XYZ file of C-alpha atoms in Angstrom:
478
model
C -12.478 -10.679 -3.351
C -11.820 -14.053 -4.937
C -12.281 -13.563 -8.667
C -15.474 -15.089 -10.035
C -16.466 -16.236 -13.477
C -16.222 -13.237 -15.819
C -19.423 -11.185 -15.989
C -20.675 -12.789 -12.757
C -21.243 -9.964 -10.338
C -19.622 -10.486 -6.976
C -21.422 -9.469 -3.805
C -19.518 -6.703 -2.075
C -18.490 -7.735 1.409
C -18.865 -4.445 3.204
C -17.037 -4.981 6.427
C -14.856 -7.717 4.854
C -15.494 -10.180 7.670
C -14.956 -13.122 5.340
C -11.613 -11.795 4.165
C -10.453 -11.118 7.674
C -11.248 -14.678 8.665
C -9.331 -16.010 5.674
C -6.382 -13.786 6.405
C -6.185 -14.842 10.028
C -5.571 -18.367 8.849
C -2.449 -17.404 6.955
C 0.941 -17.489 8.675
C 2.190 -14.149 9.962
C 4.836 -12.344 7.962
C 8.070 -11.930 9.826
C 10.542 -10.352 7.403
C 12.439 -7.401 8.831
C 10.763 -7.701 12.230
C 13.016 -6.985 15.195
C 10.604 -7.494 18.055
C 8.302 -10.390 18.812
C 4.764 -9.600 19.843
C 1.250 -10.984 19.648
C -0.644 -7.788 18.954
C -3.515 -8.957 16.784
C -6.337 -6.476 17.210
C -9.928 -6.386 16.067
C -11.452 -3.136 14.933
C -14.089 -1.692 17.211
C -15.986 -0.758 14.057
C -16.294 -4.438 13.104
C -13.758 -4.196 10.288
C -11.140 -1.721 9.226
C -12.517 -2.221 5.712
C -16.090 -1.292 6.604
C -16.749 1.234 3.846
C -19.916 2.499 5.502
C -17.739 4.460 7.946
C -15.068 7.128 7.626
C -12.169 5.695 9.615
C -9.429 7.577 11.450
C -5.731 6.990 10.812
C -3.001 8.924 12.630
C 0.783 8.753 12.297
C 3.227 9.781 15.010
C 6.648 10.085 13.368
C 9.965 11.201 14.818
C 10.652 14.541 13.139
C 14.408 13.996 12.805
C 13.989 10.555 11.263
C 11.350 11.941 8.921
C 13.689 14.724 7.775
C 16.504 12.229 7.171
C 14.164 10.012 5.174
C 13.119 12.921 2.947
C 16.764 13.843 2.378
C 17.579 10.285 1.360
C 14.641 10.174 -1.026
C 15.660 13.451 -2.643
C 19.225 12.245 -3.113
C 18.626 8.696 -4.301
C 14.847 8.086 -4.716
C 15.247 5.335 -2.129
C 12.160 4.897 0.030
C 13.474 4.159 3.495
C 11.354 2.552 6.191
C 10.608 4.562 9.323
C 9.206 3.479 12.655
C 6.022 5.244 13.695
C 3.164 4.837 16.100
C 0.098 4.226 13.963
C -3.384 4.690 15.382
C -6.311 3.260 13.438
C -9.803 3.878 14.781
C -8.407 4.527 18.242
C -6.117 1.474 18.406
C -2.426 2.317 18.553
C 0.279 0.086 17.094
C 3.720 1.016 18.382
C 6.836 0.879 16.219
C 4.975 0.076 13.034
C 6.773 0.500 9.734
C 5.898 3.228 7.241
C 7.476 4.251 3.957
C 6.615 6.423 0.993
C 4.411 4.814 -1.645
C 4.178 5.899 -5.241
C 6.185 7.311 -8.107
C 5.075 10.535 -9.804
C 2.850 11.248 -6.814
C 6.147 11.875 -5.011
C 7.623 14.072 -7.710
C 8.424 17.464 -6.272
C 8.727 16.183 -2.701
C 11.227 18.347 -0.859
C 12.483 18.924 2.658
C 9.389 20.966 3.497
C 6.885 18.268 2.518
C 4.253 17.622 5.169
C 3.746 13.979 6.087
C -0.036 14.405 5.982
C 0.137 15.230 2.268
C 2.173 12.192 1.195
C 1.124 8.681 0.126
C 2.202 5.960 2.564
C 2.550 2.220 2.899
C 1.862 1.164 6.488
C 3.182 -2.207 7.693
C 2.085 -2.924 11.244
C 4.425 -5.890 11.711
C 7.446 -4.570 9.831
C 9.388 -4.180 13.071
C 7.063 -5.816 15.617
C 6.253 -9.344 14.571
C 2.574 -10.246 14.686
C 0.997 -6.790 14.828
C -2.165 -6.748 12.738
C -5.668 -5.349 12.603
C -8.537 -7.600 11.562
C -5.953 -9.999 10.165
C -4.224 -7.409 7.968
C -0.792 -5.881 8.426
C -0.320 -3.657 5.373
C -2.384 -0.635 4.390
C -1.872 1.876 1.584
C -2.842 5.514 2.099
C -3.439 6.641 -1.464
C -2.646 9.982 -3.035
C -5.842 11.745 -4.046
C -6.369 13.169 -7.529
C -9.687 14.663 -6.414
C -10.886 16.078 -3.124
C -13.042 13.045 -2.328
C -11.236 10.093 -4.003
C -14.747 8.897 -4.911
C -13.575 7.936 -8.380
C -11.099 5.338 -7.135
C -13.396 4.048 -4.400
C -16.246 3.480 -6.852
C -13.947 1.949 -9.475
C -12.552 -0.588 -7.001
C -15.991 -1.709 -5.900
C -17.217 -2.018 -9.480
C -14.056 -3.942 -10.369
C -15.053 -6.575 -7.852
C -18.642 -6.623 -9.065
C -17.261 -7.289 -12.537
C -15.808 -10.515 -11.153
C -12.197 -9.337 -11.165
C -9.623 -9.223 -8.392
C -9.837 -5.962 -6.474
C -8.823 -4.370 -3.180
C -10.928 -3.408 -0.210
C -11.039 0.339 0.341
C -12.232 2.763 2.985
C -12.407 6.529 3.305
C -10.235 7.820 6.134
C -9.620 10.974 8.100
C -5.827 11.079 7.914
C -3.408 13.077 10.049
C 0.292 13.017 10.898
C 2.079 14.521 13.896
C -1.022 16.350 15.133
C -1.689 17.971 11.763
C -5.113 18.928 10.519
C -6.932 15.937 9.089
C -7.489 15.388 5.392
C -9.796 13.044 3.516
C -7.923 10.161 1.891
C -8.637 6.690 0.577
C -6.957 3.681 2.204
C -6.721 0.415 0.280
C -5.261 -3.028 0.757
C -1.704 -3.675 -0.303
C -1.369 -6.484 -2.831
C 0.775 -8.728 -0.643
C 0.840 -12.359 0.457
C -2.286 -12.077 2.591
C -4.204 -10.378 -0.193
C -2.997 -12.972 -2.695
C -4.056 -15.858 -0.463
C -7.464 -14.359 0.265
C -8.071 -13.471 -3.375
C -6.764 -16.490 -5.280
C -6.189 -19.225 -2.712
C -3.831 -21.191 -4.967
C -0.071 -21.581 -5.193
C 1.579 -19.116 -7.511
C 3.421 -15.829 -7.836
C 2.241 -12.226 -8.013
C 4.396 -9.991 -10.236
C 4.063 -6.199 -10.191
C 4.958 -4.374 -13.393
C 7.203 -1.432 -12.571
C 6.604 2.010 -14.069
C 10.008 2.093 -15.736
C 9.644 -1.303 -17.393
C 7.557 -3.019 -20.040
C 6.423 -6.480 -21.126
C 9.420 -7.190 -23.362
C 11.427 -10.394 -23.077
C 14.890 -9.784 -21.630
C 16.231 -13.321 -21.611
C 16.087 -16.041 -18.961
C 18.240 -14.333 -16.338
C 16.003 -13.308 -13.441
C 18.322 -10.407 -12.648
C 17.261 -8.724 -15.893
C 13.726 -8.361 -14.534
C 14.418 -7.112 -11.022
C 13.740 -3.481 -11.945
C 10.955 -4.402 -14.360
C 8.747 -6.787 -12.375
C 8.771 -7.079 -8.591
C 7.597 -10.275 -6.909
C 4.995 -9.085 -4.398
C 3.627 -12.422 -3.204
C 4.007 -16.161 -3.529
C 6.934 -18.192 -4.797
C 10.150 -16.306 -5.584
C 10.388 -17.553 -9.147
C 10.791 -15.525 -12.334
C 10.694 -18.559 -14.653
C 6.908 -18.488 -15.311
C 7.164 -14.789 -16.123
C 10.128 -15.073 -18.479
C 8.545 -18.011 -20.307
C 5.308 -16.080 -20.758
C 7.056 -12.932 -21.994
C 9.244 -14.898 -24.402
C 6.230 -16.627 -25.917
C 4.327 -13.342 -26.049
C 7.140 -11.683 -27.988
C 8.194 -14.534 -30.263
C 4.946 -16.337 -31.143
C 3.462 -15.876 -34.599
C -0.028 -14.420 -34.963
C -1.402 -17.903 -35.561
C 0.413 -19.311 -32.525
C -0.812 -16.377 -30.453
C -4.433 -16.944 -31.433
C -4.250 -20.673 -30.782
C -2.086 -20.674 -27.667
C -2.898 -17.611 -25.591
C -5.836 -19.199 -23.761
C -3.495 -21.896 -22.443
C -1.233 -19.258 -20.939
C -3.594 -16.437 -19.944
C -7.121 -16.164 -18.550
C -8.406 -14.539 -21.729
C -11.977 -14.034 -20.501
C -10.725 -12.168 -17.441
C -8.364 -10.106 -19.594
C -11.145 -9.136 -21.992
C -13.252 -8.140 -18.999
C -10.358 -6.139 -17.571
C -9.801 -4.198 -20.796
C -13.516 -3.517 -21.166
C -13.813 -2.377 -17.569
C -10.902 0.049 -17.760
C -12.383 1.626 -20.869
C -15.890 1.900 -19.444
C -14.580 3.741 -16.375
C -12.391 5.992 -18.507
C -9.093 4.937 -16.938
C -6.318 5.579 -19.457
C -3.592 4.802 -16.894
C -3.948 1.026 -17.101
C -1.787 -1.777 -18.483
C -1.382 0.115 -21.766
C -1.050 3.516 -20.159
C 1.986 5.611 -19.277
C 2.308 4.167 -15.770
C 2.427 0.508 -16.897
C -0.068 -0.191 -14.099
C -0.688 -3.910 -13.823
C 0.155 -7.099 -11.995
C 0.548 -10.572 -13.480
C -0.573 -13.416 -11.255
C 0.811 -16.867 -12.081
C -1.467 -19.712 -11.003
C 0.773 -22.745 -10.596
C -2.187 -25.134 -10.556
C -3.850 -23.819 -13.709
C -0.582 -22.965 -15.446
C -1.992 -19.577 -16.422
C -1.361 -15.891 -15.936
C -4.091 -13.469 -14.896
C -3.796 -9.718 -15.370
C -4.621 -7.952 -12.104
C -5.715 -4.328 -12.128
C -3.972 -1.702 -10.023
C -4.189 2.075 -9.574
C -7.562 3.659 -10.300
C -7.024 7.171 -9.010
C -7.428 8.396 -12.594
C -10.660 6.450 -13.191
C -13.708 8.235 -14.568
C -11.574 10.701 -16.466
C -9.770 12.144 -13.470
C -6.520 13.936 -14.204
C -3.673 13.921 -11.736
C -3.657 17.051 -9.664
C -7.404 17.072 -9.055
C -9.047 18.312 -12.212
C -12.448 16.770 -11.659
C -13.752 13.792 -13.606
C -14.733 14.109 -17.197
C -11.556 14.833 -19.113
C -10.607 11.461 -20.565
C -12.121 9.526 -23.400
C -11.880 5.743 -23.284
C -8.677 3.965 -24.173
C -9.564 1.131 -26.553
C -13.008 2.531 -27.236
C -12.071 6.161 -27.790
C -9.219 8.322 -28.882
C -6.278 7.599 -31.109
C -3.423 5.153 -30.489
C -0.530 7.003 -28.918
C -2.635 10.088 -28.233
C -2.710 11.686 -24.818
C -6.116 12.050 -23.197
C -7.728 15.455 -23.470
C -6.408 17.720 -20.762
C -3.167 15.808 -20.251
C 0.338 16.866 -21.227
C 3.587 15.115 -21.908
C 6.123 14.970 -19.093
C 9.205 17.109 -19.453
C 11.460 15.715 -22.149
C 9.147 12.891 -23.227
C 7.956 12.462 -26.801
C 4.902 10.906 -28.373
C 5.488 7.894 -30.640
C 6.210 8.771 -34.277
C 3.102 10.005 -36.061
C 1.082 10.647 -32.937
C -0.259 14.065 -32.057
C -1.686 15.826 -29.051
C -5.469 16.305 -29.142
C -6.506 19.759 -30.298
C -6.535 22.158 -27.382
C -4.947 19.717 -24.973
C -3.196 21.333 -22.036
C -1.854 20.390 -18.659
C -4.149 18.879 -16.033
C -4.819 20.912 -12.952
C -1.714 20.680 -10.837
C 0.372 19.831 -13.898
C 1.327 16.368 -12.575
C 2.027 13.179 -14.448
C -0.154 10.104 -14.003
C 1.095 8.029 -11.100
C 4.007 5.853 -12.141
C 4.980 7.863 -15.227
C 8.702 8.564 -15.345
C 10.263 10.453 -18.224
C 13.415 8.828 -19.618
C 16.549 10.848 -19.092
C 17.079 11.700 -22.759
C 13.425 12.252 -23.537
C 13.374 9.365 -26.016
C 11.336 6.213 -25.853
C 13.553 3.246 -24.996
C 14.374 0.580 -27.501
C 13.045 -2.881 -27.057
C 9.531 -3.209 -28.317
C 6.065 -1.919 -27.665
C 5.698 -2.433 -23.944
C 4.225 0.300 -21.788
C 7.539 1.503 -20.483
C 9.275 4.787 -19.845
C 7.897 7.556 -21.983
C 5.610 5.164 -23.859
C 2.345 7.068 -24.097
C -0.040 4.144 -24.266
C 1.342 0.833 -25.477
C 1.560 -2.768 -24.284
C 2.410 -5.786 -26.384
C -0.160 -8.020 -24.670
C -3.121 -5.693 -25.127
C -2.006 -4.755 -28.639
C -1.798 -8.340 -29.847
C -4.966 -9.306 -27.988
C -7.077 -6.632 -29.664
C -5.450 -7.138 -33.062
C -6.814 -10.693 -33.113
C -10.419 -10.900 -34.347
C -11.387 -13.626 -31.915
C -10.016 -11.901 -28.838
C -11.358 -8.520 -29.999
C -14.784 -10.154 -30.110
C -14.337 -11.198 -26.474
C -13.556 -7.582 -25.630
C -16.641 -6.329 -27.477
C -18.828 -8.859 -25.679
C -17.323 -7.878 -22.347
C -18.075 -4.205 -22.987
C -21.682 -5.056 -23.772
C -22.089 -7.330 -20.762
C -20.462 -4.970 -18.278
C -22.429 -2.000 -19.565
C -25.625 -3.953 -18.994
C -24.688 -5.589 -15.700
C -22.895 -2.739 -13.955
C -24.297 0.451 -15.391
C -27.604 0.042 -17.204
C -29.181 -1.892 -14.328
C -28.310 0.830 -11.831
C -25.654 -1.083 -9.894
C -22.962 1.531 -10.442
C -25.298 4.292 -9.341
C -26.097 2.355 -6.160
C -22.391 1.993 -5.408
C -21.776 5.679 -6.062
C -24.757 6.707 -3.942
C -23.534 4.587 -1.018
C -20.058 6.127 -1.019
C -21.502 9.605 -1.513
C -23.857 9.190 1.429
C -20.993 8.161 3.721
C -18.950 11.235 2.849
C -21.894 13.597 3.043
C -22.968 12.260 6.432
C -19.580 11.670 8.070
C -16.915 13.784 6.354
C -18.441 17.236 6.442
C -15.461 18.556 8.385
C -13.105 17.313 5.657
C -14.904 18.161 2.408
C -17.871 20.336 1.462
C -21.053 18.499 0.541
C -21.216 20.547 -2.662
C -17.814 19.163 -3.681
C -18.984 15.618 -2.997
C -22.071 16.222 -5.119
C -20.107 17.764 -7.984
C -17.568 14.948 -8.116
C -20.304 12.310 -7.861
C -22.145 13.848 -10.805
C -18.964 13.817 -12.889
C -18.459 10.126 -12.132
C -22.079 9.291 -12.954
C -21.661 10.923 -16.351
C -19.561 7.908 -17.347
C -22.305 5.400 -16.657
C -23.791 5.833 -20.151
C -20.796 4.112 -21.746
C -19.634 7.124 -23.731
C -15.998 6.460 -22.874
C -16.157 3.449 -25.195
C -18.714 4.780 -27.682
C -16.903 7.998 -28.603
C -15.420 6.361 -31.684
C -16.925 4.091 -34.324
C -13.549 2.802 -35.429
C -13.550 -0.210 -33.134
C -11.220 -1.020 -30.275
C -7.865 0.706 -30.241
C -4.961 0.468 -27.887
C -3.697 3.652 -26.422
C -4.592 4.079 -22.790
């Protein structure tokens, strides 16, 4: 998972034995733990991240505590931690921590919500210090936007093959409190262990929050607490504020000459190209503001880290099947919603932008994960960042693609990735491998015909049409 030189395809470590070994060498997290234990288990399958198997994850939650947690979330949107017994592939971890994970994926949650239907963050050592599995403590059970979650699984593996930082993922049979099992995707949480295994250098990992943007808010760290969360590394907002100030205040000439000193521009061009090729409009410039910034203290540079691919390959939230979204910078119109999507209640498109002809709500009528409509329905003041209600805008991607030199890097990245990931059959091999696992091992969770249909929809993106649908050049808008 350590990022490689851009356009250098990484070898997928199915089973993740190397990562587990790296992670075991990192000091155990102890925050919030109340009990000391040495419960470091090894998966009987060889690795919890072995994507050639459908794993089993079960939650045993106290019903009263669960009901209280839901009530608190409904009242305040606070995501309280619960204790639960978590069983992964037959190994039980007592008094693990679990909490809700997500934003719009939790919209509509009420007192009757079933735990098996919700997205979760699992932290094995939240309350029992030292509990881990294959060297990992934190696992994210994702919310599906399709019945198979193939789109996100394939996107994450291709992201790594593109030489970019990614997360390990595995299909799971998920149940809670003896419920019927459902097919979900489990991925790594981007935490200290992930950061160490992926980058291996001193630095800080900042997560852009859905309600924020990339605007400069001054030097006071408190102004960024609800805009960027520090997920790993040194608790220091100074590198972030300095970067955002320069990004906002530099002239076009200064931007062109100085960005490469402050940002891994090759990796960013690759990132933008990748997101467009896989038809993921919900990226750094999308409505959910989905991105991380990773500060490398040794190199003195930021790297944009991708996050949230459950809308990759044109998937719409609510499970509409892939195929509904044209590419962001390579297709569509700035500020235009993807075909099949609708504005959230009260939100407005930027001035001059229009909905695509015939656009309607996605199946399920849900917003992309992370999208939160501002209270008054208006876009907030303060610049072009991808913040609340901003339907496709980010100052970094806008300025990057407005510069001829950086736009050329993007164009080259599109060409290289199309050749290296798709034209040579690599993407099809990845898709076939995931499809085979589900067809062979998840027949009790999803029909084989559904797997086949969703796989075909994903494969339809391998021809590069998500970028080629317009001849107007790269645009920013999703």
